PDB file of C-alpha atoms in Angstrom:
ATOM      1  CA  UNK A   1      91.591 121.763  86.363  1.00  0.00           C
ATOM      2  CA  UNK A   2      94.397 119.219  85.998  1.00  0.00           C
ATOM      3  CA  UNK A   3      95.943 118.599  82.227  1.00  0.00           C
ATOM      4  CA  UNK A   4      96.263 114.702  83.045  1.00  0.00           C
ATOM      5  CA  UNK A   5      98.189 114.940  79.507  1.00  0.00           C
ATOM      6  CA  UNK A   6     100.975 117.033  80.781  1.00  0.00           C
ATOM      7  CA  UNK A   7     101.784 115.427  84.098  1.00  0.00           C
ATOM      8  CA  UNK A   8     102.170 112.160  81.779  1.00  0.00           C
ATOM      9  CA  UNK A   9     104.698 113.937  79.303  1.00  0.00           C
ATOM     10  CA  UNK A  10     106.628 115.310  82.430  1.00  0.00           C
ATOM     11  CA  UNK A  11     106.143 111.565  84.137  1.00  0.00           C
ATOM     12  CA  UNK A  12     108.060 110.367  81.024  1.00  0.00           C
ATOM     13  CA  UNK A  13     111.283 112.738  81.537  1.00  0.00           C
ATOM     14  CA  UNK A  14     113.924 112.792  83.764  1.00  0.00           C
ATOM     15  CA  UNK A  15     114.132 115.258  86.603  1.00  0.00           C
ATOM     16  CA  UNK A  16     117.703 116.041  84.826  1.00  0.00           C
ATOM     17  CA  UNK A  17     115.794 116.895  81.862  1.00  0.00           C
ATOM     18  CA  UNK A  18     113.769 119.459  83.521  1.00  0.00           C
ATOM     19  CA  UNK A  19     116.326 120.903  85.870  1.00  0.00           C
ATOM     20  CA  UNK A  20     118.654 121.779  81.973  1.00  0.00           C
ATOM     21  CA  UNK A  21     115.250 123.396  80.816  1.00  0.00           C
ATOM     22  CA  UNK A  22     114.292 125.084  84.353  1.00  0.00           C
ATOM     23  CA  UNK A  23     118.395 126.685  83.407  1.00  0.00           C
ATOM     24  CA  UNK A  24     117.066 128.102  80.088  1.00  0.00           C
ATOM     25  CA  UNK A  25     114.490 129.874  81.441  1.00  0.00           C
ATOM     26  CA  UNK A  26     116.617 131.491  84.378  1.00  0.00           C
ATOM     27  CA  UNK A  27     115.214 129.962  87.295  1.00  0.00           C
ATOM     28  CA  UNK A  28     118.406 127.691  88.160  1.00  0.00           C
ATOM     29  CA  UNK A  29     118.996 126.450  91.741  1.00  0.00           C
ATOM     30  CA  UNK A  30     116.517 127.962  93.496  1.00  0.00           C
ATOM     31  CA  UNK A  31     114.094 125.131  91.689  1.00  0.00           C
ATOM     32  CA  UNK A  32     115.830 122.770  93.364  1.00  0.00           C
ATOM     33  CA  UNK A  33     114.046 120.658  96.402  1.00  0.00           C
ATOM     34  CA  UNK A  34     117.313 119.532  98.923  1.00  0.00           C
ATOM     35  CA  UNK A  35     118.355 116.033  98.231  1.00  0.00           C
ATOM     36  CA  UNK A  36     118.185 115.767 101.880  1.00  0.00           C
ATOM     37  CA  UNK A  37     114.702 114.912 100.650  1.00  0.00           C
ATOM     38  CA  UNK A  38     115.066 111.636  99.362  1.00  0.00           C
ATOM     39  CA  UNK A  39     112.448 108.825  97.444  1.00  0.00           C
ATOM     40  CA  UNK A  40     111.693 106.157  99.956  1.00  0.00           C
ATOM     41  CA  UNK A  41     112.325 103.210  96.702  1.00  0.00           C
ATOM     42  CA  UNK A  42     113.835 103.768  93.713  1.00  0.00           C
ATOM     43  CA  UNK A  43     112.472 103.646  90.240  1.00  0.00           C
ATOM     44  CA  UNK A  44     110.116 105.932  91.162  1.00  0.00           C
ATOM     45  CA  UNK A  45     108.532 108.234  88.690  1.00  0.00           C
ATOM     46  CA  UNK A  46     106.148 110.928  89.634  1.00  0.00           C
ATOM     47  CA  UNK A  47     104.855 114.368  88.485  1.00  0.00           C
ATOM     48  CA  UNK A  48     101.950 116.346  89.133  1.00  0.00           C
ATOM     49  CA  UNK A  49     100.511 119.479  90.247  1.00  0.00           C
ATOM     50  CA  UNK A  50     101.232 120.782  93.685  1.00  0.00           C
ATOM     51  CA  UNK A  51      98.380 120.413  96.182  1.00  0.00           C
ATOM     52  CA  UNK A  52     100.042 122.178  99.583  1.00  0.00           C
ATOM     53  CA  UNK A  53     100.281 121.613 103.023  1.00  0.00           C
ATOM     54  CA  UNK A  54     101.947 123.844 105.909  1.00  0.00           C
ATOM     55  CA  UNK A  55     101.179 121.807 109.225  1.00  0.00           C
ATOM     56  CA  UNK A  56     101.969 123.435 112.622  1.00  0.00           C
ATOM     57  CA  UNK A  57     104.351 121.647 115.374  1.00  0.00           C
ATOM     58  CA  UNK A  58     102.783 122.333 118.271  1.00  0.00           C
ATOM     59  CA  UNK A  59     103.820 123.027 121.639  1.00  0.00           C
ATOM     60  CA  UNK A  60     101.337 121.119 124.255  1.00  0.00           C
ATOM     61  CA  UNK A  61     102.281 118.578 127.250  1.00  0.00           C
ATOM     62  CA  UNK A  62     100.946 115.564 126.355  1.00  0.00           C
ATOM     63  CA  UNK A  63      98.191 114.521 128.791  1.00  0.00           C
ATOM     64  CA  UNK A  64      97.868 111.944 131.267  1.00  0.00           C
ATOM     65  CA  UNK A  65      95.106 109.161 129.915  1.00  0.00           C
ATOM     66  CA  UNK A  66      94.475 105.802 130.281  1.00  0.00           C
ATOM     67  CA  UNK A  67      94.835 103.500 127.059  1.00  0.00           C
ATOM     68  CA  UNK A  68      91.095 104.109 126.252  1.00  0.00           C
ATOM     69  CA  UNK A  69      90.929 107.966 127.336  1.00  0.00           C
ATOM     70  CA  UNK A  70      94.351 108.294 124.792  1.00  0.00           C
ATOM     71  CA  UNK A  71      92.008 106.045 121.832  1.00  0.00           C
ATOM     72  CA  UNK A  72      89.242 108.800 122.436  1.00  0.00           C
ATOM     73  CA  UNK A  73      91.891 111.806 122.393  1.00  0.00           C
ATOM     74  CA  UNK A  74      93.860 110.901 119.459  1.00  0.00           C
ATOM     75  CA  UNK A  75      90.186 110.197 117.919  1.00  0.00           C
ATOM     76  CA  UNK A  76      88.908 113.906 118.837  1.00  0.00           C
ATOM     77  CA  UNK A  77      92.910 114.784 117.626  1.00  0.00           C
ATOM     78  CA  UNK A  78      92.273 113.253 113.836  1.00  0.00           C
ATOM     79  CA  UNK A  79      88.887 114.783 113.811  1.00  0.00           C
ATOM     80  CA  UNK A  80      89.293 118.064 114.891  1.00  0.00           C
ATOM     81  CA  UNK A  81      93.139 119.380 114.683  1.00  0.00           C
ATOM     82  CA  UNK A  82      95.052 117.340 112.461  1.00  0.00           C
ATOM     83  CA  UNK A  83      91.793 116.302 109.550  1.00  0.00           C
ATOM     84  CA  UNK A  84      93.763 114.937 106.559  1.00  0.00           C
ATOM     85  CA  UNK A  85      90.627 115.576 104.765  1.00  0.00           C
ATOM     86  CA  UNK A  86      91.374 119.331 104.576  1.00  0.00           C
ATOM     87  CA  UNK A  87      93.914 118.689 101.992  1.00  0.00           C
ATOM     88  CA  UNK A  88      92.515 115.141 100.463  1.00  0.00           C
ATOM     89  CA  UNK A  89      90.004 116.182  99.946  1.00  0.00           C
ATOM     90  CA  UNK A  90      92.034 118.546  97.024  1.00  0.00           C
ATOM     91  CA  UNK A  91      94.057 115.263  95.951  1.00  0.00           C
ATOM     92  CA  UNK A  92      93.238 113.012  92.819  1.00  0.00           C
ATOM     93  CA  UNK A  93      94.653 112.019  89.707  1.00  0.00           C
ATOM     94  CA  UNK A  94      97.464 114.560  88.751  1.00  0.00           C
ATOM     95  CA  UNK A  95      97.774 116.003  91.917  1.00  0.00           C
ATOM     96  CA  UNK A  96     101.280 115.755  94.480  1.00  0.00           C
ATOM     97  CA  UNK A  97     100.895 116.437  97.831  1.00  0.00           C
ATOM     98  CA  UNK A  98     103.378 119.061  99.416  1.00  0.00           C
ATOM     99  CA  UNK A  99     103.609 118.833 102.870  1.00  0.00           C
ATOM    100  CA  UNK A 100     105.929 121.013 105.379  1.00  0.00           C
ATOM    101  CA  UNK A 101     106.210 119.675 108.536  1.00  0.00           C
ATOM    102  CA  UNK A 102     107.528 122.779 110.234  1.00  0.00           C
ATOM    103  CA  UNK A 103     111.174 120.794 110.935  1.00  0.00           C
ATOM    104  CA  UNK A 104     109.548 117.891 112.625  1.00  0.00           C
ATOM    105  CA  UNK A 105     111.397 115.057 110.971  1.00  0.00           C
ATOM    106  CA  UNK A 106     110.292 112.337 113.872  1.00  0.00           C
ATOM    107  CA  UNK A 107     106.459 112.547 113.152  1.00  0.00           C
ATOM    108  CA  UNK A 108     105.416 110.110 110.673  1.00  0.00           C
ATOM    109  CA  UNK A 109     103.006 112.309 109.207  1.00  0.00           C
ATOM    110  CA  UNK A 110     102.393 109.479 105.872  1.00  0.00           C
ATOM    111  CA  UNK A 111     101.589 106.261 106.547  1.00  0.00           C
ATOM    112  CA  UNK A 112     100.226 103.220 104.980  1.00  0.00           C
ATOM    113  CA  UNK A 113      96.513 104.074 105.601  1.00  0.00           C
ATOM    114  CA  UNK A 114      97.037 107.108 103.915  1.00  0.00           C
ATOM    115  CA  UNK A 115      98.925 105.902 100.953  1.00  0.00           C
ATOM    116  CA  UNK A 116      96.273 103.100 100.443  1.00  0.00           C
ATOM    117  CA  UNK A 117      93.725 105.710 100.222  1.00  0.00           C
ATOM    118  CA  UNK A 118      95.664 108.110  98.249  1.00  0.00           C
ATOM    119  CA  UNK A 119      96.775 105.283  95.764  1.00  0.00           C
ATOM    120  CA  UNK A 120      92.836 104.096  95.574  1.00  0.00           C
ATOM    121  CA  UNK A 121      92.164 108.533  94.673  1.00  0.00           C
ATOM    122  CA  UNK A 122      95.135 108.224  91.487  1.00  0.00           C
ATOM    123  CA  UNK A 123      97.163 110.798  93.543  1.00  0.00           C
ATOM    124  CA  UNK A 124     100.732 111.080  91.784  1.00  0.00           C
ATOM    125  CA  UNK A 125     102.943 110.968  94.999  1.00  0.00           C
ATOM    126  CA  UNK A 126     103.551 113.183  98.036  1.00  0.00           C
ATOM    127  CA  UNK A 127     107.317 115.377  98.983  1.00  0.00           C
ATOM    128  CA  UNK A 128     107.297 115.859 102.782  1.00  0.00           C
ATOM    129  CA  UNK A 129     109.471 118.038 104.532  1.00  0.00           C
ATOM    130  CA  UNK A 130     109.303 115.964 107.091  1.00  0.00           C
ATOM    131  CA  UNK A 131     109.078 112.304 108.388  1.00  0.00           C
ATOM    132  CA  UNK A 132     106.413 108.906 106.557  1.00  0.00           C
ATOM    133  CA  UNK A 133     106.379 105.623 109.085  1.00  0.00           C
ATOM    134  CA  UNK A 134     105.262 102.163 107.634  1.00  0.00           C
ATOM    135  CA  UNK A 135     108.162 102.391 104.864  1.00  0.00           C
ATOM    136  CA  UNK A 136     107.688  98.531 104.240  1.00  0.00           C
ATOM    137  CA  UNK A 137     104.111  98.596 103.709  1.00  0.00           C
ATOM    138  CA  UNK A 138     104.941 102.406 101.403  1.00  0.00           C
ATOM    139  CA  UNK A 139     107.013 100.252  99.378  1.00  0.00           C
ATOM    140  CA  UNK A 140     104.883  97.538  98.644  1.00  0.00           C
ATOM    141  CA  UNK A 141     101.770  99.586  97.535  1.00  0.00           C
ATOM    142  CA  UNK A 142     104.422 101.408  95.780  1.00  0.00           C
ATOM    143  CA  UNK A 143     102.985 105.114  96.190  1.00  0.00           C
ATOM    144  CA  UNK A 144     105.643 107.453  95.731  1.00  0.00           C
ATOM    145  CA  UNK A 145     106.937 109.403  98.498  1.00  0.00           C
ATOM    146  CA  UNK A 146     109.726 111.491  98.736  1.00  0.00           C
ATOM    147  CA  UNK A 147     110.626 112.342 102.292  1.00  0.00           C
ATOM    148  CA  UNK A 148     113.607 114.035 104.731  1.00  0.00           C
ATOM    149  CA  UNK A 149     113.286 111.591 107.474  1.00  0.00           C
ATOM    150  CA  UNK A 150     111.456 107.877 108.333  1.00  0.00           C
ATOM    151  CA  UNK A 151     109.593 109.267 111.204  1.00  0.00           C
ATOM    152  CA  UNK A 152     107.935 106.386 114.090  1.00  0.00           C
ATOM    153  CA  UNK A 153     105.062 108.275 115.958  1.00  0.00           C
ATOM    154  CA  UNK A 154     101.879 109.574 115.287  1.00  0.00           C
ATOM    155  CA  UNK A 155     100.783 113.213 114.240  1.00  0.00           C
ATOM    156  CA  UNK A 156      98.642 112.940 117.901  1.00  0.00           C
ATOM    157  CA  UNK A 157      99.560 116.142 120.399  1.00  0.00           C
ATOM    158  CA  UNK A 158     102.569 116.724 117.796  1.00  0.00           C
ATOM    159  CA  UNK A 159     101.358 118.346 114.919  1.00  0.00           C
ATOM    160  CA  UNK A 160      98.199 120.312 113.366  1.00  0.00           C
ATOM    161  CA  UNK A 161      96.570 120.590 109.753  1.00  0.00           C
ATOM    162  CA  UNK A 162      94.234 123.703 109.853  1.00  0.00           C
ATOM    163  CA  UNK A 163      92.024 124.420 106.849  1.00  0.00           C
ATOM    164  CA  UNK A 164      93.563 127.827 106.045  1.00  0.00           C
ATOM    165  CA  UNK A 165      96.940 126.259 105.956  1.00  0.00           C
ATOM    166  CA  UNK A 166      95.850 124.280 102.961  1.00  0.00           C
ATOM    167  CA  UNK A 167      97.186 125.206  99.272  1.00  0.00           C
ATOM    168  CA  UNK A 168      98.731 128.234 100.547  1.00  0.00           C
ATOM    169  CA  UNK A 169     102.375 129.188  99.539  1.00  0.00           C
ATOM    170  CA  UNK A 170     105.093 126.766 101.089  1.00  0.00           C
ATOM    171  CA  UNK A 171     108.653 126.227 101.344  1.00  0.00           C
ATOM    172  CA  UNK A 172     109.766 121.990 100.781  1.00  0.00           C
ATOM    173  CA  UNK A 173     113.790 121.564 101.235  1.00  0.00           C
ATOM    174  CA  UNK A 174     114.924 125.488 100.528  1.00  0.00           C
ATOM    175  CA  UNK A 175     112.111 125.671  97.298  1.00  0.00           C
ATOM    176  CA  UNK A 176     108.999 127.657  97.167  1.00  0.00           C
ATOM    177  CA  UNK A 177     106.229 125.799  96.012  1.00  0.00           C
ATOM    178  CA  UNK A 178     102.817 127.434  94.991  1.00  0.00           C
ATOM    179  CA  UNK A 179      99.534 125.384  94.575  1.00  0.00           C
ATOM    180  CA  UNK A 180      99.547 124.313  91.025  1.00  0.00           C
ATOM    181  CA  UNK A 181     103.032 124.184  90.192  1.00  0.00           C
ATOM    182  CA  UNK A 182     104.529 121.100  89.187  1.00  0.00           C
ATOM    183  CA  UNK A 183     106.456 119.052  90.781  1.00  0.00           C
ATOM    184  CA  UNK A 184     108.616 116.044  89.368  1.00  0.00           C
ATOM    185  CA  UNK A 185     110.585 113.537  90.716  1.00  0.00           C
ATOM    186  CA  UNK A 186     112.653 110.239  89.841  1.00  0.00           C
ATOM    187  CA  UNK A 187     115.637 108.892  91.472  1.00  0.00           C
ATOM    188  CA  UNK A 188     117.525 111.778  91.968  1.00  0.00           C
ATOM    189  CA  UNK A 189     115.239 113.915  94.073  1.00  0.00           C
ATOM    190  CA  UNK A 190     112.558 116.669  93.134  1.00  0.00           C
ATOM    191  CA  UNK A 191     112.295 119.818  91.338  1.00  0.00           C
ATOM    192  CA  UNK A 192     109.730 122.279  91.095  1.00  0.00           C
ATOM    193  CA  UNK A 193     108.105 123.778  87.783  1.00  0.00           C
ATOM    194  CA  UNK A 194     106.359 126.910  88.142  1.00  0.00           C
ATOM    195  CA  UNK A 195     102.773 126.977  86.837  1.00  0.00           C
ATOM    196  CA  UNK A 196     103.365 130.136  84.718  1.00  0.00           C
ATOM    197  CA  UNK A 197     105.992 128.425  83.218  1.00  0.00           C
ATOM    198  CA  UNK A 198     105.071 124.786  83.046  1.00  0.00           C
ATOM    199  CA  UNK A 199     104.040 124.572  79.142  1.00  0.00           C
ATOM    200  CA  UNK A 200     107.217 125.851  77.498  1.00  0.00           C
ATOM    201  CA  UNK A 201     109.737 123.958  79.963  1.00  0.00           C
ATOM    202  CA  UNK A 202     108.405 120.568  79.258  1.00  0.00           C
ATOM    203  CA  UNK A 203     108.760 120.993  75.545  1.00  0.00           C
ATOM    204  CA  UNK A 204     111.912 122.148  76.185  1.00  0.00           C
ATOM    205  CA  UNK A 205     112.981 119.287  78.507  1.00  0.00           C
ATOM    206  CA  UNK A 206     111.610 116.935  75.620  1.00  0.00           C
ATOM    207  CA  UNK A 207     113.841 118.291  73.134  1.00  0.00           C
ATOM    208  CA  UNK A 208     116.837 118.009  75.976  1.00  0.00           C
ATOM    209  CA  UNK A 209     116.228 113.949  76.645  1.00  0.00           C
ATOM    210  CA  UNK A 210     115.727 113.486  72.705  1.00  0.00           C
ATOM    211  CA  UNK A 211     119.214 115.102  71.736  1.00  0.00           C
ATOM    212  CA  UNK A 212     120.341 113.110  74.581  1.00  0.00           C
ATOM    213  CA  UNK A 213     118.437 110.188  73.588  1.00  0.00           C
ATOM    214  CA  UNK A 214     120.395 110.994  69.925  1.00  0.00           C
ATOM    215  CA  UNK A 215     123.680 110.954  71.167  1.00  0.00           C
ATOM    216  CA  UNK A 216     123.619 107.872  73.637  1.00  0.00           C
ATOM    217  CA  UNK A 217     121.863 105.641  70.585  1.00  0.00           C
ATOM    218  CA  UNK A 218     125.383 104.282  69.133  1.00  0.00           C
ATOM    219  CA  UNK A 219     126.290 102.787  72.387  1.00  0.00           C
ATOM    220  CA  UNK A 220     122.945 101.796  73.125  1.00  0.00           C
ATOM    221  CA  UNK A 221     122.787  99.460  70.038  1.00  0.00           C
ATOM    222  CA  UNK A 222     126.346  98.853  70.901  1.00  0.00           C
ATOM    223  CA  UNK A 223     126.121  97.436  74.216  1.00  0.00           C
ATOM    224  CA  UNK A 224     122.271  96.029  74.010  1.00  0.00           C
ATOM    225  CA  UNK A 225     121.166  97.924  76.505  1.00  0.00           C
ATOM    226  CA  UNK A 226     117.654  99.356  76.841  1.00  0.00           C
ATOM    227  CA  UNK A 227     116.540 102.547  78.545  1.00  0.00           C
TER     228      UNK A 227
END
């Protein structure tokens, strides 16, 4: 079960913040997503507990259909080898989808439809290792996604979610991420929190942004600004 109350305390600190705790507890770099996997908008603020995906590239020939046979295989495709209920239906308030797309950076694996429906759920966001298509409409239901590539096609004959493949250990931009970790993100990319560890690092990444807090407050009131 999801502590709602901690993904909104780590929502409220920087990824900075964490990263200077996640170096007091000795897990340095190795926390660290790639910043070749980068927030589609900025401002975004996101943190929640890993939900995680490992989908399979796979290696077919794409078949010869008319328009209507191709509606009625990508149909069978969503229904029966790439299901994004396997994994949504995991997903909810507190919850970030991790996704690893097996290096296949042209699929657009999230799309608007998705997002709408993961919005309407209260997911937290989604890191893909991988390609999201319909960027526009992403950014104006503002669900946060943090991806490597915009991809343009379809998951059809290109990739495959399998049921056993769900919340099962995966690797996002060079980072392990277990189901149930946390994951947080802001402008300057993603880290991950490990569960076992997830308590005592945001207390510790509070105190970090309060000294900080402490020690920009002169200018602050100097210069007016607000942050």
């Amino acid at each position: 079960m999801q502590d709602l109350e901690l993904v909104k305390r780590y929502r409220e600190i920087r990824v900075a913040d964490v990263v200077d705790a996640l170096d007091r507890y000795g897990f340095h770099d190795r926390v660290l997503v790639s910043n070749e996997i980068k927030p589609l908008y900025t401002g975004i603020r996101m943190a929640g507990y890993a939900v995680t995906v490992r989908a399979n590239r796979v290696q077919e020939e794409f078949p010869s259909l008319t328009p209507e046979e191709y509606d009625r295989y990508a149909g069978e495709w969503y229904g029966k080898r790439a299901n994004y209920e396997h994994f949504m239906k995991h997903a909810g308030p507190g919850v970030v989808i991790a996704v690893d797309l097996d290096g296949y950076n042209d699929v657009g694996f999230w799309g608007s439809m998705v997002g709408l429906s993961a919005k309407a759920k209260g997911v937290e966001g989604i890191v893909l290792n991988g390609g999201c298509r319909d960027t526009y409409e992403i950014r104006k239901i503002q669900f946060p996604v943090f991806c490597r590539a915009v991809g343009r096609t379809e998951v059809v004959g290109r990739i495959e979610i399998k049921p056993e493949n769900v919340n099962v250990p995966v690797t996002i931009g060079g980072a392990n991420v277990n189901p149930g970790d946390i994951l947080v993100g802001d402008d300057d990319g993603v880290v991950v929190v490990p569960k076992k560890v997830a308590a005592q690092v945001l207390e510790r990444a509070e105190k970090q942004l309060n000294l900080d807090r402490e020690s920009q407050k002169p200018y602050l009131d100097r210069t007016g600004i607000k942050l």
